[in-house]
PDB file of N, CA and C in Angstrom:
ATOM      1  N   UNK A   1      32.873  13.457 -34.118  1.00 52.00           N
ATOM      2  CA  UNK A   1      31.865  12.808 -34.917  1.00 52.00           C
ATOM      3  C   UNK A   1      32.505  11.803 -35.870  1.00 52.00           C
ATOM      4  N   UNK A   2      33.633  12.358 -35.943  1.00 51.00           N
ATOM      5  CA  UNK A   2      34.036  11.294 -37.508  1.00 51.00           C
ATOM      6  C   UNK A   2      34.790   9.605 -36.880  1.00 51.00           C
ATOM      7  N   UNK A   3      35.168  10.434 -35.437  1.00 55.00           N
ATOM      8  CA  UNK A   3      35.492   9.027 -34.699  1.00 55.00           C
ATOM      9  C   UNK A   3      35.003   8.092 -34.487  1.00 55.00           C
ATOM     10  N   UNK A   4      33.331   8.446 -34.307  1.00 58.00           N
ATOM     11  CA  UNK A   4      32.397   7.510 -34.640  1.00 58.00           C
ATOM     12  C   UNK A   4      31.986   6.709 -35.971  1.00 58.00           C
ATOM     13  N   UNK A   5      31.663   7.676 -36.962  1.00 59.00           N
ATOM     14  CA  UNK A   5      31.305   7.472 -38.106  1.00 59.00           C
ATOM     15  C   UNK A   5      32.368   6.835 -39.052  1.00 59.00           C
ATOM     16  N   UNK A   6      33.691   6.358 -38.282  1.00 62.00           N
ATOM     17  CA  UNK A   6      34.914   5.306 -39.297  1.00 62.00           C
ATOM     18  C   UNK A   6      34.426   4.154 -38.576  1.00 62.00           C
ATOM     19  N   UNK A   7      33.888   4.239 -37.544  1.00 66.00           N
ATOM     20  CA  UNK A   7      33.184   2.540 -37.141  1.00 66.00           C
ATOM     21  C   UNK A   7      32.116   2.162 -37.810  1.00 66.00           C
ATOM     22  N   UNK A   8      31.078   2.995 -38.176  1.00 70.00           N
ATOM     23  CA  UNK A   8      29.789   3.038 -38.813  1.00 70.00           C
ATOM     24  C   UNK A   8      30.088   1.885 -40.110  1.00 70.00           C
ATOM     25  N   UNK A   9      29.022   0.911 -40.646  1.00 70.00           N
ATOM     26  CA  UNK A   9      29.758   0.278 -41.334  1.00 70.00           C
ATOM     27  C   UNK A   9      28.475   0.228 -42.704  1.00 70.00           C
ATOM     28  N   UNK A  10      27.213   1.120 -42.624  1.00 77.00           N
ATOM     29  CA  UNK A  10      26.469   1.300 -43.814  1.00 77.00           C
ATOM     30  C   UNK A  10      27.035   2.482 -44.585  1.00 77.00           C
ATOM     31  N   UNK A  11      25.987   2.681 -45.753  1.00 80.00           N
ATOM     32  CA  UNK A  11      26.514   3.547 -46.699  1.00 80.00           C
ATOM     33  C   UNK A  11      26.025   4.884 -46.087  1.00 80.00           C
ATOM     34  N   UNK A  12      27.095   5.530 -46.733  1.00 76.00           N
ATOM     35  CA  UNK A  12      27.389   7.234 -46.306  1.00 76.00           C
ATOM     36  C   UNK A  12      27.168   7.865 -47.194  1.00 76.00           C
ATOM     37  N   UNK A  13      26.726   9.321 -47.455  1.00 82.00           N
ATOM     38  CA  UNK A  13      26.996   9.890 -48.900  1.00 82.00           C
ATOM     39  C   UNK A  13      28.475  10.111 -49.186  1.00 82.00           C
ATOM     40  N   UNK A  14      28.817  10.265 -49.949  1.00 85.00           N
ATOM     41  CA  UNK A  14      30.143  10.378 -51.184  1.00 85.00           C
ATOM     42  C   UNK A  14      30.887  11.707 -49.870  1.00 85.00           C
ATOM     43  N   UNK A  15      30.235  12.677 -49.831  1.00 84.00           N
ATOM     44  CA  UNK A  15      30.947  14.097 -48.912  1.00 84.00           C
ATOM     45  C   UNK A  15      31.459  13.198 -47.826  1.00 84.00           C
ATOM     46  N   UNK A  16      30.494  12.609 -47.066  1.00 78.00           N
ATOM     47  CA  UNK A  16      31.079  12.056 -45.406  1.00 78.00           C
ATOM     48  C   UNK A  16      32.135  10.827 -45.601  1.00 78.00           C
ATOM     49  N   UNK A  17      32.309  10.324 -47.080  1.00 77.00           N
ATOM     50  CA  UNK A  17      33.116   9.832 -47.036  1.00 77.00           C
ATOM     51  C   UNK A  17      34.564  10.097 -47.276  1.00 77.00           C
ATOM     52  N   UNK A  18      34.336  11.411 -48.143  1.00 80.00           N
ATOM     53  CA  UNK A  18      35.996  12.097 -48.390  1.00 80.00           C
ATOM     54  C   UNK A  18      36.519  12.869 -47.228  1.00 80.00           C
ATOM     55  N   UNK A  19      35.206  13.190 -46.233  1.00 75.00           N
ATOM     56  CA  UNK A  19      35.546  13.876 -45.218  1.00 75.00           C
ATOM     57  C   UNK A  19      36.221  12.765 -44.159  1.00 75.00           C
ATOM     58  N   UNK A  20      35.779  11.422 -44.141  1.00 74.00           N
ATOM     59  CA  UNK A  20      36.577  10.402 -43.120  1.00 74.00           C
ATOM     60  C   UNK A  20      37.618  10.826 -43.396  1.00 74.00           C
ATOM     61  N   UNK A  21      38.510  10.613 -45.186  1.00 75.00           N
ATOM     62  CA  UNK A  21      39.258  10.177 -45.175  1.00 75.00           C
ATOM     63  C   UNK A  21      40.370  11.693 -44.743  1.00 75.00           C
ATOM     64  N   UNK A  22      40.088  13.009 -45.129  1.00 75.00           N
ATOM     65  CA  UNK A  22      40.543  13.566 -44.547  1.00 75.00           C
ATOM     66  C   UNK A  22      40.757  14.154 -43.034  1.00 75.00           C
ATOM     67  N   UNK A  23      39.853  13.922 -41.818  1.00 72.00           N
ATOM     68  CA  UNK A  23      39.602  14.393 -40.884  1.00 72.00           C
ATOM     69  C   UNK A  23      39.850  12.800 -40.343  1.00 72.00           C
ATOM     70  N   UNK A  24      41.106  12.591 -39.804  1.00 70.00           N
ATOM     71  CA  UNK A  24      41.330  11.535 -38.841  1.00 70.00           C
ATOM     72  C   UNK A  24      41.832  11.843 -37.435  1.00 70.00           C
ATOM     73  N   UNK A  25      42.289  12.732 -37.417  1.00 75.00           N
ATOM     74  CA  UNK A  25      43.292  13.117 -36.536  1.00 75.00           C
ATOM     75  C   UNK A  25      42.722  14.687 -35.937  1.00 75.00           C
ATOM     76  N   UNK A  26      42.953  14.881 -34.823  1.00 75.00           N
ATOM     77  CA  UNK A  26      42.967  16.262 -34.435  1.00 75.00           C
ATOM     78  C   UNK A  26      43.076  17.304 -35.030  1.00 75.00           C
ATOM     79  N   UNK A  27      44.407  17.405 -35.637  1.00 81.00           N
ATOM     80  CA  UNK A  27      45.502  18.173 -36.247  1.00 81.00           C
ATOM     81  C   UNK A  27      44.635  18.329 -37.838  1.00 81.00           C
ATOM     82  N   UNK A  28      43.998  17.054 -37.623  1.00 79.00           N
ATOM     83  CA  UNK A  28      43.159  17.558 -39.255  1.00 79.00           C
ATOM     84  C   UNK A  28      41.890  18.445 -39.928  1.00 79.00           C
ATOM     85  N   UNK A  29      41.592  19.044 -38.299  1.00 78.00           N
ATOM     86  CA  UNK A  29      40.757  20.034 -38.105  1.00 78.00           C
ATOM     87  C   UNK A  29      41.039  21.251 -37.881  1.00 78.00           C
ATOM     88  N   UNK A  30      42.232  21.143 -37.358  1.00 85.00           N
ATOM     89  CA  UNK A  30      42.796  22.595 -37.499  1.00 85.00           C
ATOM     90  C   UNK A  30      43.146  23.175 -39.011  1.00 85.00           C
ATOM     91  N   UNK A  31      43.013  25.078 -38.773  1.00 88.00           N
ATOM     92  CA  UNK A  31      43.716  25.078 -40.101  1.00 88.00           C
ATOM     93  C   UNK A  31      44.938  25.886 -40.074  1.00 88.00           C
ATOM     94  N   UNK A  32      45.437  26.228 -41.454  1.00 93.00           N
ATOM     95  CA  UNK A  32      47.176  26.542 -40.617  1.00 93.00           C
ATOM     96  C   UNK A  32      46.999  27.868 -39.644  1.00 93.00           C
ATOM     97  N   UNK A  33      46.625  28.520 -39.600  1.00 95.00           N
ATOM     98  CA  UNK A  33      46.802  29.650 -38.349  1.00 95.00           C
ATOM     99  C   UNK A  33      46.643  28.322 -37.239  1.00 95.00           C
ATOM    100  N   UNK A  34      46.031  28.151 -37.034  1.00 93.00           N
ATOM    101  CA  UNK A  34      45.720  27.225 -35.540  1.00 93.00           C
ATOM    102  C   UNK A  34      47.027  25.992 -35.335  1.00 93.00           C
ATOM    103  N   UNK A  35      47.207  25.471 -36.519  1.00 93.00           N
ATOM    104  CA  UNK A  35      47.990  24.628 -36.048  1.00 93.00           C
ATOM    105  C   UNK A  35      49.518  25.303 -35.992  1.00 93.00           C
ATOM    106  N   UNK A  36      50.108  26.645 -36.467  1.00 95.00           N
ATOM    107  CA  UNK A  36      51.292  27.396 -35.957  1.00 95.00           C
ATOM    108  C   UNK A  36      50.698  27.929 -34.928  1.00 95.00           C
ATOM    109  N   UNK A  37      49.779  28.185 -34.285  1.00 94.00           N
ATOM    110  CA  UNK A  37      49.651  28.840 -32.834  1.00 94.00           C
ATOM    111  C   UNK A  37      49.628  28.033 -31.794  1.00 94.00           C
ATOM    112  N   UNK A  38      49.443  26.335 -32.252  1.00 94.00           N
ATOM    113  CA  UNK A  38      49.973  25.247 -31.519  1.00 94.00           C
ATOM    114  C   UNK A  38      50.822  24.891 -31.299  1.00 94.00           C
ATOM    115  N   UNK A  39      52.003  25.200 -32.128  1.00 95.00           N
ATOM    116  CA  UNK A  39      53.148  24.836 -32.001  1.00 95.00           C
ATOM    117  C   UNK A  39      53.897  25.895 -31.248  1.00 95.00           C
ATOM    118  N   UNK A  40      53.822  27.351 -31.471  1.00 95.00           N
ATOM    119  CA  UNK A  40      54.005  27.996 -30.082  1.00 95.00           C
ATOM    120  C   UNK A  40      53.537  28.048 -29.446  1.00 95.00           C
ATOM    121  N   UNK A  41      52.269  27.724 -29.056  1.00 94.00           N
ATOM    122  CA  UNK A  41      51.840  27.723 -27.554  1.00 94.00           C
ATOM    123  C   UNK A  41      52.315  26.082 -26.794  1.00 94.00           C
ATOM    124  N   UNK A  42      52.723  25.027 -27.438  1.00 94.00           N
ATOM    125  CA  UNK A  42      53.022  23.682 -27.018  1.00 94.00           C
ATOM    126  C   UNK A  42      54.486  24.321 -26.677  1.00 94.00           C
ATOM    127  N   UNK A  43      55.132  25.407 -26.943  1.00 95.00           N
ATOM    128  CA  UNK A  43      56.587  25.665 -26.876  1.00 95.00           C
ATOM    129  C   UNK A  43      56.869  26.623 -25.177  1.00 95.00           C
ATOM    130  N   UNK A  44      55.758  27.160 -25.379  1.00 93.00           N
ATOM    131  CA  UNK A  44      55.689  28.132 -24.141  1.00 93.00           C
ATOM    132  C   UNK A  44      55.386  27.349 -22.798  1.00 93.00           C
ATOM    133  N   UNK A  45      54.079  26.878 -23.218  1.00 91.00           N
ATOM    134  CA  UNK A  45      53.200  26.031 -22.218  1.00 91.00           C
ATOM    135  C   UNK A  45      54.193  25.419 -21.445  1.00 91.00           C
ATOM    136  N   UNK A  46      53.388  25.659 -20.027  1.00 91.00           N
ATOM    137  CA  UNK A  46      54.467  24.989 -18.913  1.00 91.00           C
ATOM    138  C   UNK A  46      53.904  23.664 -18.445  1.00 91.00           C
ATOM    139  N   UNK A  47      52.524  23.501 -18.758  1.00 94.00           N
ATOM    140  CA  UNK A  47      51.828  22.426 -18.000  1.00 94.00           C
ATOM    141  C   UNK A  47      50.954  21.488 -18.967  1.00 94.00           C
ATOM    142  N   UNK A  48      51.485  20.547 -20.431  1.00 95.00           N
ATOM    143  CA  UNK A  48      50.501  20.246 -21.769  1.00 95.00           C
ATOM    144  C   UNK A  48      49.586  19.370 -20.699  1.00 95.00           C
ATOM    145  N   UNK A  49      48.439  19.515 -19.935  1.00 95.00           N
ATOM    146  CA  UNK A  49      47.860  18.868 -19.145  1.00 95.00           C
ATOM    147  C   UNK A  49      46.224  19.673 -19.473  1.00 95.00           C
ATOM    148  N   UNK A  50      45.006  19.061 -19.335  1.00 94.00           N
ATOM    149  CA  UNK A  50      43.907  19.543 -19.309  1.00 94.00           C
ATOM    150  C   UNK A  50      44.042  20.934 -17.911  1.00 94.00           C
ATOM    151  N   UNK A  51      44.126  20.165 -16.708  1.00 93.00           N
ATOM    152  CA  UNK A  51      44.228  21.365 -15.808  1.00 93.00           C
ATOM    153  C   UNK A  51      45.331  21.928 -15.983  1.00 93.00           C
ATOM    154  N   UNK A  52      46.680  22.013 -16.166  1.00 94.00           N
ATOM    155  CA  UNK A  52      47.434  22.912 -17.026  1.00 94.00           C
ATOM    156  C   UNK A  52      47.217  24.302 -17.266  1.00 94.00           C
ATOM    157  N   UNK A  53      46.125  23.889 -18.564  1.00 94.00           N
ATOM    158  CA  UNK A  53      45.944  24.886 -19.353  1.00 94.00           C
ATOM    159  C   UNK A  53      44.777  25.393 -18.607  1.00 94.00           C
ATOM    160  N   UNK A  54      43.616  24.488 -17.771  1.00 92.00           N
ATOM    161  CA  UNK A  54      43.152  25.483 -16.911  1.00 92.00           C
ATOM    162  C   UNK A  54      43.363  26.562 -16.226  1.00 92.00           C
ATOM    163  N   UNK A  55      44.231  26.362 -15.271  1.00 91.00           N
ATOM    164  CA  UNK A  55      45.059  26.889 -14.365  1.00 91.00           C
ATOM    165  C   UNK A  55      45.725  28.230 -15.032  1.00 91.00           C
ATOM    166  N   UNK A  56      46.960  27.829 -16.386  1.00 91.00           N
ATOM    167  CA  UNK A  56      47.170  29.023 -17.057  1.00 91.00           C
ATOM    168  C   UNK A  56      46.365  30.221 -17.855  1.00 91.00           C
ATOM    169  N   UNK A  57      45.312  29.508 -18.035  1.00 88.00           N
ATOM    170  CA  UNK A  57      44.269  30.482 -18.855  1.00 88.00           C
ATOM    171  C   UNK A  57      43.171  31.345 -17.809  1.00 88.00           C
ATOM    172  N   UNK A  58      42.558  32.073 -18.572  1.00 78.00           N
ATOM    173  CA  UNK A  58      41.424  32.535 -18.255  1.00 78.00           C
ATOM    174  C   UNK A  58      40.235  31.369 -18.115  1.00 78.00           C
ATOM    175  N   UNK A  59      39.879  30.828 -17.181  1.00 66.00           N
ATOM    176  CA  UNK A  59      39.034  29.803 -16.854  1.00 66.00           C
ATOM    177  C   UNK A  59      37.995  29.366 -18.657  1.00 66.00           C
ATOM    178  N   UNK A  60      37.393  31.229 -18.859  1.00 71.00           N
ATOM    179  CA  UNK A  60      36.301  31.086 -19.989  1.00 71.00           C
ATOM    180  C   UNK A  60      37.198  31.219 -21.444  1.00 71.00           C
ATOM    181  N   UNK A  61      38.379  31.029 -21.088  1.00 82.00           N
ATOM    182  CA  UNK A  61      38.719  31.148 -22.474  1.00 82.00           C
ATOM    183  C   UNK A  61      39.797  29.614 -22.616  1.00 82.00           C
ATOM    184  N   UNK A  62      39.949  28.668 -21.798  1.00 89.00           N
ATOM    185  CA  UNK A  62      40.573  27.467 -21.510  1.00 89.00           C
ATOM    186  C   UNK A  62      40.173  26.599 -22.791  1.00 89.00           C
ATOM    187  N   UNK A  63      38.920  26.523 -22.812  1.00 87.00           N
ATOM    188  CA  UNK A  63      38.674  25.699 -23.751  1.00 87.00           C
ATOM    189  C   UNK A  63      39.094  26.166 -25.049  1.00 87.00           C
ATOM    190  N   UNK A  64      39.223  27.398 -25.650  1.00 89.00           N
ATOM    191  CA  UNK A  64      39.964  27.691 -26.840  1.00 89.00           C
ATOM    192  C   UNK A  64      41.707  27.114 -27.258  1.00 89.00           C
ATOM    193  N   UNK A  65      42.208  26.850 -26.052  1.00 92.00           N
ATOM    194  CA  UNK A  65      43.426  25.920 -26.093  1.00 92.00           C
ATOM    195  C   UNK A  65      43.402  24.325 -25.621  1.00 92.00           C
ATOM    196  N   UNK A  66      42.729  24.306 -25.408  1.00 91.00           N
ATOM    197  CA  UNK A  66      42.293  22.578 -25.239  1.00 91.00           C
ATOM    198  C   UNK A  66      42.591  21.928 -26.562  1.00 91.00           C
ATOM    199  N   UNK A  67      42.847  22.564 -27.828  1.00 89.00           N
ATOM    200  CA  UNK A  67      42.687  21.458 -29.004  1.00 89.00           C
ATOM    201  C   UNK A  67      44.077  21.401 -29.163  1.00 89.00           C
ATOM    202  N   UNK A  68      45.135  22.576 -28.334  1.00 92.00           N
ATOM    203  CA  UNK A  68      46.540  22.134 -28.726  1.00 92.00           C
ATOM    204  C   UNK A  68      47.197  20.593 -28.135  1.00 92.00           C
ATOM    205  N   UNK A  69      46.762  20.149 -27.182  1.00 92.00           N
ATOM    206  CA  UNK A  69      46.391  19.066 -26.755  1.00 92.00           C
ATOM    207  C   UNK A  69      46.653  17.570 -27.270  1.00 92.00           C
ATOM    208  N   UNK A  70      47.409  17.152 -27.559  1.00 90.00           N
ATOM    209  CA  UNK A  70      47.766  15.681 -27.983  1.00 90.00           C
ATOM    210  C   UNK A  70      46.913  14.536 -27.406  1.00 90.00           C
ATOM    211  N   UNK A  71      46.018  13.371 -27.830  1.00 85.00           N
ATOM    212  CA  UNK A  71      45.281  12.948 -27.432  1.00 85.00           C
ATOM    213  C   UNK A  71      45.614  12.202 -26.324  1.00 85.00           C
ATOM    214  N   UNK A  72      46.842  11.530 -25.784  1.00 89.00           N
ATOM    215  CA  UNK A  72      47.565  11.084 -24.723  1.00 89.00           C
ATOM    216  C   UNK A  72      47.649  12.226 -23.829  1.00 89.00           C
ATOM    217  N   UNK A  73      47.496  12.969 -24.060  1.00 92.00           N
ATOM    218  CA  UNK A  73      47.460  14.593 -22.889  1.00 92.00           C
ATOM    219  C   UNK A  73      46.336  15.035 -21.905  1.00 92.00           C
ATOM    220  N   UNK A  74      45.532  14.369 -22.932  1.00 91.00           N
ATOM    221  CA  UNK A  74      43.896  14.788 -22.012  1.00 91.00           C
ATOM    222  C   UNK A  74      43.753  13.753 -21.167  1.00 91.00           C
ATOM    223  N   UNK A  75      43.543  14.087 -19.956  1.00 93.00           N
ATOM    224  CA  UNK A  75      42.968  13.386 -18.640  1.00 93.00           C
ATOM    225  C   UNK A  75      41.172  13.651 -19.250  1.00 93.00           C
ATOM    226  N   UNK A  76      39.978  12.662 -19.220  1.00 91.00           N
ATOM    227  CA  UNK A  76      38.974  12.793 -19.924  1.00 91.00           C
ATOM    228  C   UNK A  76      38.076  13.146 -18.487  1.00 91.00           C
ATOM    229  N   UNK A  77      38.438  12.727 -17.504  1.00 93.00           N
ATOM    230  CA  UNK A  77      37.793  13.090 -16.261  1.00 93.00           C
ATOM    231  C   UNK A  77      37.564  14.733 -15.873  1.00 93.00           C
ATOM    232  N   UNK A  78      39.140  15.226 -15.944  1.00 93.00           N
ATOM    233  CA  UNK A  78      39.363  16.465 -15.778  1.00 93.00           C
ATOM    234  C   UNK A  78      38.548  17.694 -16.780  1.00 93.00           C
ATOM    235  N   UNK A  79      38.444  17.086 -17.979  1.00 92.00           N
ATOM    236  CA  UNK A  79      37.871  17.953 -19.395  1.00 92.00           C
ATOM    237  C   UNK A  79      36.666  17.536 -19.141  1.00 92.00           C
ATOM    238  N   UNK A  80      36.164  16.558 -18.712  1.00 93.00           N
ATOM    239  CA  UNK A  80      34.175  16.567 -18.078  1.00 93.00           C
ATOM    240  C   UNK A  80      33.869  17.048 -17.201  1.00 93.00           C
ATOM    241  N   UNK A  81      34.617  17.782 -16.436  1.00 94.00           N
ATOM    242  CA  UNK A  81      34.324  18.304 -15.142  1.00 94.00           C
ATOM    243  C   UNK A  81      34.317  20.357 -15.621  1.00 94.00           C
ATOM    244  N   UNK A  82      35.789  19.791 -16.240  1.00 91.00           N
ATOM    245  CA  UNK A  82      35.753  21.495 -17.038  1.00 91.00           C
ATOM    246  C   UNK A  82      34.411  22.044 -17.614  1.00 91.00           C
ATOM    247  N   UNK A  83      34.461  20.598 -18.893  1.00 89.00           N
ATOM    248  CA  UNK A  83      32.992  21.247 -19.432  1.00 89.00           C
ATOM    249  C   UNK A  83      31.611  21.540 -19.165  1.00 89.00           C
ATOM    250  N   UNK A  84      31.380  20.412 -17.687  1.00 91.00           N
ATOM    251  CA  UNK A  84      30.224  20.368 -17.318  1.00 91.00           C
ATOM    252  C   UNK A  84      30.388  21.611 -16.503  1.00 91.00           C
ATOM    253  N   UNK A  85      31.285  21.998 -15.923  1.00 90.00           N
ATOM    254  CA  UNK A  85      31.184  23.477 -15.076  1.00 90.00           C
ATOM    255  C   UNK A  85      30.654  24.554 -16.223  1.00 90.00           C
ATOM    256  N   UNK A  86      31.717  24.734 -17.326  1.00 87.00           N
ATOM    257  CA  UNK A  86      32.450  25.619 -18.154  1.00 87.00           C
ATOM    258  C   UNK A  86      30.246  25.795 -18.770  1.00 87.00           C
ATOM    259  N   UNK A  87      29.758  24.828 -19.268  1.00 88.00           N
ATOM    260  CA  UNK A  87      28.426  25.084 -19.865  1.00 88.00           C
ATOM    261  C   UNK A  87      27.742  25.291 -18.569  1.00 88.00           C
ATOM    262  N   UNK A  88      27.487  25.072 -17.242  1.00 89.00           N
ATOM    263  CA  UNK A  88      26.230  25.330 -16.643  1.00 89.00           C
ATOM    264  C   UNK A  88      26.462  26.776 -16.090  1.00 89.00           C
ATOM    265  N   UNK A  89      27.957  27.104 -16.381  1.00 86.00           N
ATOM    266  CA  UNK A  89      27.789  28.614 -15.648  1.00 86.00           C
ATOM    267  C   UNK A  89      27.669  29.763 -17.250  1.00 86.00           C
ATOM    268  N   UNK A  90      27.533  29.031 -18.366  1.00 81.00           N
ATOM    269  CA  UNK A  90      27.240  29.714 -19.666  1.00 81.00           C
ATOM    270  C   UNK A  90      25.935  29.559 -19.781  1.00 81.00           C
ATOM    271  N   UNK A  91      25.277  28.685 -19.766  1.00 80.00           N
ATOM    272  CA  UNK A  91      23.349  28.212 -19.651  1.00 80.00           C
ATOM    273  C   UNK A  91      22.626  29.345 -19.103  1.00 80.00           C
ATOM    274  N   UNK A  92      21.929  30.350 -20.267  1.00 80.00           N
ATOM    275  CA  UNK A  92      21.112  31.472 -19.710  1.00 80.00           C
ATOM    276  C   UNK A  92      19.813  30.585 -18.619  1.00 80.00           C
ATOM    277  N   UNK A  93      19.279  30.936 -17.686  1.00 74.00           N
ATOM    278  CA  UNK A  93      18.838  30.614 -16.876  1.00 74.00           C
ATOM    279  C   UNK A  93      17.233  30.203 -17.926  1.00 74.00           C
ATOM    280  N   UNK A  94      16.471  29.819 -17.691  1.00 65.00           N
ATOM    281  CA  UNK A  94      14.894  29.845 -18.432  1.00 65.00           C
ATOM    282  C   UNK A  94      13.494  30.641 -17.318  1.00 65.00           C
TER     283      UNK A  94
END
């Protein structure tokens, strides 16, 4: 969201603006537990690749390591295909 909203060029309230300035980056959403469990799991990890971490994980739990992920890392094809699977087999039926 905020990737969008640093292009946005009207007025914001005062919060969404201290929040740009802190939340630029990935890494700026994590908090420290997450970002030391990135740094060992980026240490272990055999494959820093979207399918990678498919492949190594539990299919339903993949996306919980997707944010260790460097933005040059993600193939965006591969992570739309994940997610569009990953939600229609989570979608209670109606």
């Amino acid at each position: 969201m905020y990737k969008y909203l640093s292009d946005y060029h009207k007025e914001v309230f005062e919060r969404v603006k201290e929040n740009l300035l802190k939340h630029n980056t990935i890494d700026s959403f994590l908090n420290q537990q997450l970002r030391l469990l990135k740094i060992s799991y980026r240490k272990s990890a055999k494959n820093l690749t979207v399918k990678g971490i498919i492949d190594a994980e539990i299919e339903d739990g993949a996306y919980k390591k997707l944010i260790f992920l460097e933005a040059d890392e993600i193939q965006l094809d591969e992570l739309q295909k994940y997610l569009q699977d990953y939600i229609s087999s989570h979608t209670p039926s109606c």
